[in-house]
Amino acid sequence: MSSSFFTSARWRAWGVWVLPLLLLVLAALRPLALPDEGRYAEVGRWMALSGDWLTPRLDGIPFFHKPPLLYWFEAAAMTVLGASPWVARLVVILHASLMLGLMAVCTRHIAGADVARRAAWMFGSSLAFLIGGQYVNHDMMVATWMGVAIWCFARALMHDAGVHAGWARWGFVACALGVLSKGLIGLLLPGFVLFVWVAYTWQWRKILALPWVSGLLLFALIALPWFVMAAREYPDMLAYMFGKHQFGRYTATTFNNARPWWFYIMAVTVLLFPWIFFAMADGVQRLRSWGRPSPADDNAALGALCWIWVLAILGFFSIPNSKLIGYALPVMPPLALIAAVWWQRRMTMQGWAPRAFVSAVSVALVIAAAAQWVAGRYTMQHSSADVAAALACQVAPTDVVAVVDEYPYDLPFYAQLQQPLEVIQDWDTLRHTAGDNWRRELFEGADFDVRAAQSLMPLARLDRLKKEPHAWVLVPNTSATLNAQQHDGFVPVLVGQAWTLYRSAAMDVKALSSLVCGGTPKND
């Protein structure tokens, strides 16, 4: 098609909605990334399989690092559509699409249709949307609900006829869903952004007019019941989730992902390339004109909200030693809007601007496709999908499946296992030496449930498994436990890209040979 089609009024109006469809397609083309996607997809699958919607579980062990909203949505989707990576990602895709759609709707109301469409194209063509919007973890969910809360309260406070109670109540609902997505930041960060914005724009009287009674009641009815019920079942859960995994991770220096203070400058540049440079141009312009009279600006309150939104959240997440790129997702909508406003003011009068915009969108889409391809190739080098396929063809529901030395987060999901893995380690030693890793995840979770803790086995378990007629063992290809020494009692079944699958020598080979996978009898 000619470039004139992509710059036509009809395409500008409706073409942006191709981007969520592209996101759906991309989500079907990539294996589960490790460790996050394997971990969080499996927690949702296990919830659907077990029917226990109260307790998130990893390998059958309580997993209270995060609240359960992601897992609830995943379990519901998998109950209806089946367990697949695409279905697990559908939850995140819908949240990313909500983030895009609400940004467009609110921007259209405040700044006009042209700015709204341009901001939607900028955000929707970025890595933040096309990659972050399909990555299974809690970051896009909490970013979405934080954004919904900020937009709703802003719409309520910017209403011409006084405070709009309906928008404000939706803001309280969004804060509740944010808390259920990832904890206290779902409430504290939108509140922090709005507090600074209200102070800057001097709207204190409107704060008093918000529907506090009905809003707080809605918040409590949505956010609190799960925490109350889970705390009754597991009395130490709240201290573990909020004390260790929220306050502790924010203040301590012993957790993973230590990054320098400027990490989020790099993160937003990557996630919103190339549009971030237009937002930066707006920031430079504002700094240069600081303290000087400026011409009347109909969108001054909106511009202030966006920059406060960006600086408050990035400043908050820059303080702790541990930093993750997903923590920058909440600031993508305001940065895209800032970039769109700058383009609208500075570029639209140029005759070549429409073609330049189409070219920039094309570059962004090519970068997203390339990132998708690279991520998929990298993931397959570490995935257990190949051995999971072989295992799924041969394993019976009551067979023992054990892992040694590492934990294959994606294996239970790909193999659709019906029982927890037995995880064989020197657990007594690891309780004193393990760092911030999967081993600590499992033994700390096992402290909440003695019965579930039975899946954590000592190294002596390997000797007993040799005599089991229905036992499978997986080890990483680099393992010294089985691969680099004589493995009497175990027979190799498949050496995959990253993992090796063994069966016990006592297993009935005749029974195995009658099983068919992909039309081919399985054998050694």
PDB file of C-alpha atoms in Angstrom, residues 95-294:
ATOM      1  CA  HIS A  95      -4.490  -5.245  30.517  1.00  0.00           C
ATOM      2  CA  ALA A  96      -2.055  -3.649  28.059  1.00  0.00           C
ATOM      3  CA  SER A  97      -4.961  -2.988  25.681  1.00  0.00           C
ATOM      4  CA  LEU A  98      -6.902  -1.400  28.534  1.00  0.00           C
ATOM      5  CA  MET A  99      -3.906   0.822  29.265  1.00  0.00           C
ATOM      6  CA  LEU A 100      -3.764   1.871  25.608  1.00  0.00           C
ATOM      7  CA  GLY A 101      -7.512   2.383  25.242  1.00  0.00           C
ATOM      8  CA  LEU A 102      -8.041   4.405  28.413  1.00  0.00           C
ATOM      9  CA  MET A 103      -5.069   6.626  27.594  1.00  0.00           C
ATOM     10  CA  ALA A 104      -6.596   7.325  24.178  1.00  0.00           C
ATOM     11  CA  VAL A 105     -10.082   8.003  25.592  1.00  0.00           C
ATOM     12  CA  CYS A 106      -8.908  10.332  28.352  1.00  0.00           C
ATOM     13  CA  THR A 107      -6.435  12.146  26.106  1.00  0.00           C
ATOM     14  CA  ARG A 108      -9.123  12.668  23.471  1.00  0.00           C
ATOM     15  CA  HIS A 109     -11.370  14.255  26.095  1.00  0.00           C
ATOM     16  CA  ILE A 110      -8.640  16.530  27.471  1.00  0.00           C
ATOM     17  CA  ALA A 111      -6.325  17.286  24.535  1.00  0.00           C
ATOM     18  CA  GLY A 112      -8.272  16.390  21.400  1.00  0.00           C
ATOM     19  CA  ALA A 113      -8.554  13.539  18.937  1.00  0.00           C
ATOM     20  CA  ASP A 114      -5.335  14.210  17.012  1.00  0.00           C
ATOM     21  CA  VAL A 115      -3.129  14.105  20.102  1.00  0.00           C
ATOM     22  CA  ALA A 116      -4.975  11.016  21.380  1.00  0.00           C
ATOM     23  CA  ARG A 117      -4.417   9.076  18.156  1.00  0.00           C
ATOM     24  CA  ARG A 118      -0.790  10.072  17.955  1.00  0.00           C
ATOM     25  CA  ALA A 119      -0.152   9.106  21.582  1.00  0.00           C
ATOM     26  CA  ALA A 120      -1.872   5.757  20.983  1.00  0.00           C
ATOM     27  CA  TRP A 121       0.365   5.053  17.960  1.00  0.00           C
ATOM     28  CA  MET A 122       3.459   6.023  19.917  1.00  0.00           C
ATOM     29  CA  PHE A 123       2.693   3.816  22.879  1.00  0.00           C
ATOM     30  CA  GLY A 124       1.148   1.009  20.826  1.00  0.00           C
ATOM     31  CA  SER A 125       4.156   0.647  18.504  1.00  0.00           C
ATOM     32  CA  SER A 126       6.678   0.605  21.352  1.00  0.00           C
ATOM     33  CA  LEU A 127       8.476  -2.308  22.996  1.00  0.00           C
ATOM     34  CA  ALA A 128       6.611  -1.428  26.177  1.00  0.00           C
ATOM     35  CA  PHE A 129       3.329  -2.406  24.521  1.00  0.00           C
ATOM     36  CA  LEU A 130       4.320  -5.062  21.980  1.00  0.00           C
ATOM     37  CA  ILE A 131       6.751  -6.954  24.235  1.00  0.00           C
ATOM     38  CA  GLY A 132       5.909  -5.818  27.770  1.00  0.00           C
ATOM     39  CA  GLY A 133       2.216  -6.149  26.922  1.00  0.00           C
ATOM     40  CA  GLN A 134       2.526  -9.916  26.419  1.00  0.00           C
ATOM     41  CA  TYR A 135       5.073 -10.813  29.112  1.00  0.00           C
ATOM     42  CA  VAL A 136       3.516 -12.914  31.874  1.00  0.00           C
ATOM     43  CA  ASN A 137       4.255 -11.274  35.191  1.00  0.00           C
ATOM     44  CA  HIS A 138       2.627  -8.731  37.485  1.00  0.00           C
ATOM     45  CA  ASP A 139       4.276  -5.598  36.088  1.00  0.00           C
ATOM     46  CA  MET A 140       1.883  -4.750  33.252  1.00  0.00           C
ATOM     47  CA  MET A 141      -1.120  -5.527  35.432  1.00  0.00           C
ATOM     48  CA  VAL A 142      -0.161  -3.210  38.263  1.00  0.00           C
ATOM     49  CA  ALA A 143       1.023  -0.561  35.770  1.00  0.00           C
ATOM     50  CA  THR A 144      -2.387  -0.697  34.102  1.00  0.00           C
ATOM     51  CA  TRP A 145      -4.397  -0.343  37.301  1.00  0.00           C
ATOM     52  CA  MET A 146      -2.117   2.416  38.562  1.00  0.00           C
ATOM     53  CA  GLY A 147      -2.687   4.241  35.275  1.00  0.00           C
ATOM     54  CA  VAL A 148      -6.444   3.651  35.407  1.00  0.00           C
ATOM     55  CA  ALA A 149      -6.518   5.078  38.932  1.00  0.00           C
ATOM     56  CA  ILE A 150      -4.557   8.194  37.947  1.00  0.00           C
ATOM     57  CA  TRP A 151      -6.635   8.811  34.819  1.00  0.00           C
ATOM     58  CA  CYS A 152      -9.931   8.306  36.687  1.00  0.00           C
ATOM     59  CA  PHE A 153      -9.078  10.650  39.541  1.00  0.00           C
ATOM     60  CA  ALA A 154      -7.663  13.198  37.097  1.00  0.00           C
ATOM     61  CA  ARG A 155     -10.870  13.090  35.049  1.00  0.00           C
ATOM     62  CA  ALA A 156     -12.858  13.484  38.269  1.00  0.00           C
ATOM     63  CA  LEU A 157     -10.850  16.524  39.395  1.00  0.00           C
ATOM     64  CA  MET A 158     -10.689  18.166  35.946  1.00  0.00           C
ATOM     65  CA  HIS A 159     -14.451  17.938  35.439  1.00  0.00           C
ATOM     66  CA  ASP A 160     -15.925  21.305  34.443  1.00  0.00           C
ATOM     67  CA  ALA A 161     -18.899  21.111  36.792  1.00  0.00           C
ATOM     68  CA  GLY A 162     -16.934  20.180  39.887  1.00  0.00           C
ATOM     69  CA  VAL A 163     -15.708  16.789  41.030  1.00  0.00           C
ATOM     70  CA  HIS A 164     -17.156  13.902  39.014  1.00  0.00           C
ATOM     71  CA  ALA A 165     -18.066  11.272  41.621  1.00  0.00           C
ATOM     72  CA  GLY A 166     -18.426   8.443  39.103  1.00  0.00           C
ATOM     73  CA  TRP A 167     -14.899   8.777  37.742  1.00  0.00           C
ATOM     74  CA  ALA A 168     -13.559   9.053  41.298  1.00  0.00           C
ATOM     75  CA  ARG A 169     -15.289   5.833  42.378  1.00  0.00           C
ATOM     76  CA  TRP A 170     -13.713   4.017  39.425  1.00  0.00           C
ATOM     77  CA  GLY A 171     -10.407   5.375  40.675  1.00  0.00           C
ATOM     78  CA  PHE A 172     -10.947   3.715  44.056  1.00  0.00           C
ATOM     79  CA  VAL A 173     -11.832   0.454  42.291  1.00  0.00           C
ATOM     80  CA  ALA A 174      -8.647   0.685  40.206  1.00  0.00           C
ATOM     81  CA  CYS A 175      -6.548   1.200  43.351  1.00  0.00           C
ATOM     82  CA  ALA A 176      -8.093  -1.924  44.864  1.00  0.00           C
ATOM     83  CA  LEU A 177      -7.281  -3.955  41.762  1.00  0.00           C
ATOM     84  CA  GLY A 178      -3.773  -2.520  41.792  1.00  0.00           C
ATOM     85  CA  VAL A 179      -3.289  -3.752  45.359  1.00  0.00           C
ATOM     86  CA  LEU A 180      -4.548  -7.200  44.355  1.00  0.00           C
ATOM     87  CA  SER A 181      -2.134  -7.121  41.417  1.00  0.00           C
ATOM     88  CA  LYS A 182       1.116  -6.394  43.223  1.00  0.00           C
ATOM     89  CA  GLY A 183       0.524  -5.060  46.693  1.00  0.00           C
ATOM     90  CA  LEU A 184       0.769  -1.642  48.284  1.00  0.00           C
ATOM     91  CA  ILE A 185       2.314   0.146  45.290  1.00  0.00           C
ATOM     92  CA  GLY A 186      -1.070  -0.233  43.570  1.00  0.00           C
ATOM     93  CA  LEU A 187      -2.412   2.288  46.078  1.00  0.00           C
ATOM     94  CA  LEU A 188       0.604   4.279  47.250  1.00  0.00           C
ATOM     95  CA  LEU A 189       2.046   5.297  43.874  1.00  0.00           C
ATOM     96  CA  PRO A 190      -1.192   6.604  42.302  1.00  0.00           C
ATOM     97  CA  GLY A 191      -1.835   8.395  45.584  1.00  0.00           C
ATOM     98  CA  PHE A 192       1.663   9.893  45.553  1.00  0.00           C
ATOM     99  CA  VAL A 193       1.337  11.111  41.942  1.00  0.00           C
ATOM    100  CA  LEU A 194      -2.095  12.630  42.551  1.00  0.00           C
ATOM    101  CA  PHE A 195      -1.038  14.253  45.832  1.00  0.00           C
ATOM    102  CA  VAL A 196       1.891  16.033  44.174  1.00  0.00           C
ATOM    103  CA  TRP A 197      -0.276  17.047  41.201  1.00  0.00           C
ATOM    104  CA  VAL A 198      -3.044  18.403  43.435  1.00  0.00           C
ATOM    105  CA  ALA A 199      -0.462  20.364  45.436  1.00  0.00           C
ATOM    106  CA  TYR A 200       1.117  21.738  42.244  1.00  0.00           C
ATOM    107  CA  THR A 201      -2.234  22.760  40.715  1.00  0.00           C
ATOM    108  CA  TRP A 202      -3.689  23.844  44.066  1.00  0.00           C
ATOM    109  CA  GLN A 203      -6.903  21.793  43.939  1.00  0.00           C
ATOM    110  CA  TRP A 204      -7.196  21.073  47.657  1.00  0.00           C
ATOM    111  CA  ARG A 205     -10.862  22.017  47.867  1.00  0.00           C
ATOM    112  CA  LYS A 206     -11.745  19.422  45.250  1.00  0.00           C
ATOM    113  CA  ILE A 207     -10.072  16.737  47.338  1.00  0.00           C
ATOM    114  CA  LEU A 208     -12.653  17.304  50.061  1.00  0.00           C
ATOM    115  CA  ALA A 209     -15.450  16.841  47.499  1.00  0.00           C
ATOM    116  CA  LEU A 210     -14.336  13.331  46.473  1.00  0.00           C
ATOM    117  CA  PRO A 211     -16.785  10.522  47.404  1.00  0.00           C
ATOM    118  CA  TRP A 212     -14.592   9.229  50.204  1.00  0.00           C
ATOM    119  CA  VAL A 213     -17.167   7.093  52.025  1.00  0.00           C
ATOM    120  CA  SER A 214     -18.454   5.173  49.003  1.00  0.00           C
ATOM    121  CA  GLY A 215     -14.994   5.094  47.418  1.00  0.00           C
ATOM    122  CA  LEU A 216     -13.245   3.633  50.449  1.00  0.00           C
ATOM    123  CA  LEU A 217     -16.077   1.142  50.889  1.00  0.00           C
ATOM    124  CA  LEU A 218     -15.601  -0.035  47.293  1.00  0.00           C
ATOM    125  CA  PHE A 219     -11.860  -0.273  47.858  1.00  0.00           C
ATOM    126  CA  ALA A 220     -12.297  -2.335  51.019  1.00  0.00           C
ATOM    127  CA  LEU A 221     -14.875  -4.692  49.504  1.00  0.00           C
ATOM    128  CA  ILE A 222     -12.574  -5.488  46.563  1.00  0.00           C
ATOM    129  CA  ALA A 223      -9.085  -5.383  48.050  1.00  0.00           C
ATOM    130  CA  LEU A 224      -9.392  -6.734  51.594  1.00  0.00           C
ATOM    131  CA  PRO A 225     -11.301 -10.071  51.568  1.00  0.00           C
ATOM    132  CA  TRP A 226      -8.481 -12.169  50.087  1.00  0.00           C
ATOM    133  CA  PHE A 227      -5.878 -10.772  52.479  1.00  0.00           C
ATOM    134  CA  VAL A 228      -8.169 -11.455  55.446  1.00  0.00           C
ATOM    135  CA  MET A 229      -8.967 -15.030  54.379  1.00  0.00           C
ATOM    136  CA  ALA A 230      -5.372 -15.856  53.443  1.00  0.00           C
ATOM    137  CA  ALA A 231      -4.072 -14.443  56.732  1.00  0.00           C
ATOM    138  CA  ARG A 232      -6.553 -16.565  58.681  1.00  0.00           C
ATOM    139  CA  GLU A 233      -5.308 -19.672  56.872  1.00  0.00           C
ATOM    140  CA  TYR A 234      -1.609 -18.683  57.014  1.00  0.00           C
ATOM    141  CA  PRO A 235      -1.015 -16.327  59.980  1.00  0.00           C
ATOM    142  CA  ASP A 236       2.493 -15.252  58.904  1.00  0.00           C
ATOM    143  CA  MET A 237       1.539 -14.551  55.304  1.00  0.00           C
ATOM    144  CA  LEU A 238       1.042 -10.784  55.608  1.00  0.00           C
ATOM    145  CA  ALA A 239       4.396 -10.266  57.313  1.00  0.00           C
ATOM    146  CA  TYR A 240       6.083 -12.372  54.628  1.00  0.00           C
ATOM    147  CA  MET A 241       4.425 -10.647  51.662  1.00  0.00           C
ATOM    148  CA  PHE A 242       4.498  -7.058  52.850  1.00  0.00           C
ATOM    149  CA  GLY A 243       7.399  -7.153  55.274  1.00  0.00           C
ATOM    150  CA  LYS A 244       9.934  -9.183  53.312  1.00  0.00           C
ATOM    151  CA  HIS A 245       8.866  -9.010  49.685  1.00  0.00           C
ATOM    152  CA  GLN A 246       7.721  -5.397  49.544  1.00  0.00           C
ATOM    153  CA  PHE A 247       9.258  -3.279  52.287  1.00  0.00           C
ATOM    154  CA  GLY A 248      12.312  -5.577  52.530  1.00  0.00           C
ATOM    155  CA  ARG A 249      13.018  -5.603  48.802  1.00  0.00           C
ATOM    156  CA  TYR A 250      12.663  -1.831  48.689  1.00  0.00           C
ATOM    157  CA  THR A 251      15.113  -1.133  51.502  1.00  0.00           C
ATOM    158  CA  ALA A 252      17.603  -4.021  51.436  1.00  0.00           C
ATOM    159  CA  THR A 253      20.695  -4.474  49.270  1.00  0.00           C
ATOM    160  CA  THR A 254      20.808  -8.290  49.362  1.00  0.00           C
ATOM    161  CA  PHE A 255      18.266  -9.066  46.624  1.00  0.00           C
ATOM    162  CA  ASN A 256      18.926  -9.715  42.941  1.00  0.00           C
ATOM    163  CA  ASN A 257      18.967  -7.190  40.070  1.00  0.00           C
ATOM    164  CA  ALA A 258      21.183  -4.505  41.623  1.00  0.00           C
ATOM    165  CA  ARG A 259      21.359  -1.619  39.150  1.00  0.00           C
ATOM    166  CA  PRO A 260      22.825   1.927  39.128  1.00  0.00           C
ATOM    167  CA  TRP A 261      20.655   4.973  39.753  1.00  0.00           C
ATOM    168  CA  TRP A 262      20.448   5.843  36.037  1.00  0.00           C
ATOM    169  CA  PHE A 263      19.005   2.437  35.103  1.00  0.00           C
ATOM    170  CA  TYR A 264      15.506   3.782  34.401  1.00  0.00           C
ATOM    171  CA  ILE A 265      16.798   6.412  32.000  1.00  0.00           C
ATOM    172  CA  MET A 266      18.063   3.529  29.895  1.00  0.00           C
ATOM    173  CA  ALA A 267      14.866   1.533  30.508  1.00  0.00           C
ATOM    174  CA  VAL A 268      12.461   4.194  29.246  1.00  0.00           C
ATOM    175  CA  THR A 269      14.714   4.851  26.235  1.00  0.00           C
ATOM    176  CA  VAL A 270      14.523   1.186  25.239  1.00  0.00           C
ATOM    177  CA  LEU A 271      10.847   0.715  26.009  1.00  0.00           C
ATOM    178  CA  LEU A 272       9.612   3.835  24.182  1.00  0.00           C
ATOM    179  CA  PHE A 273      12.149   4.126  21.360  1.00  0.00           C
ATOM    180  CA  PRO A 274      12.085   6.255  19.197  1.00  0.00           C
ATOM    181  CA  TRP A 275       9.295   8.342  20.739  1.00  0.00           C
ATOM    182  CA  ILE A 276      11.159   8.935  23.981  1.00  0.00           C
ATOM    183  CA  PHE A 277      13.329  11.581  22.273  1.00  0.00           C
ATOM    184  CA  PHE A 278      10.292  13.774  21.616  1.00  0.00           C
ATOM    185  CA  ALA A 279       9.294  13.501  25.262  1.00  0.00           C
ATOM    186  CA  MET A 280      12.850  14.416  26.243  1.00  0.00           C
ATOM    187  CA  ALA A 281      12.689  17.436  23.921  1.00  0.00           C
ATOM    188  CA  ASP A 282       9.589  18.588  25.776  1.00  0.00           C
ATOM    189  CA  GLY A 283      11.406  18.135  29.081  1.00  0.00           C
ATOM    190  CA  VAL A 284      14.400  20.159  27.892  1.00  0.00           C
ATOM    191  CA  GLN A 285      12.096  22.910  26.674  1.00  0.00           C
ATOM    192  CA  ARG A 286      10.344  23.055  30.052  1.00  0.00           C
ATOM    193  CA  LEU A 287      13.645  23.245  31.918  1.00  0.00           C
ATOM    194  CA  ARG A 288      14.864  26.091  29.720  1.00  0.00           C
ATOM    195  CA  SER A 289      11.680  28.082  30.310  1.00  0.00           C
ATOM    196  CA  TRP A 290      11.569  27.353  34.050  1.00  0.00           C
ATOM    197  CA  GLY A 291      10.669  30.449  36.022  1.00  0.00           C
ATOM    198  CA  ARG A 292       9.850  32.526  32.945  1.00  0.00           C
ATOM    199  CA  PRO A 293       6.340  33.552  31.862  1.00  0.00           C
ATOM    200  CA  SER A 294       4.872  31.120  29.351  1.00  0.00           C
TER     201      SER A 294
END
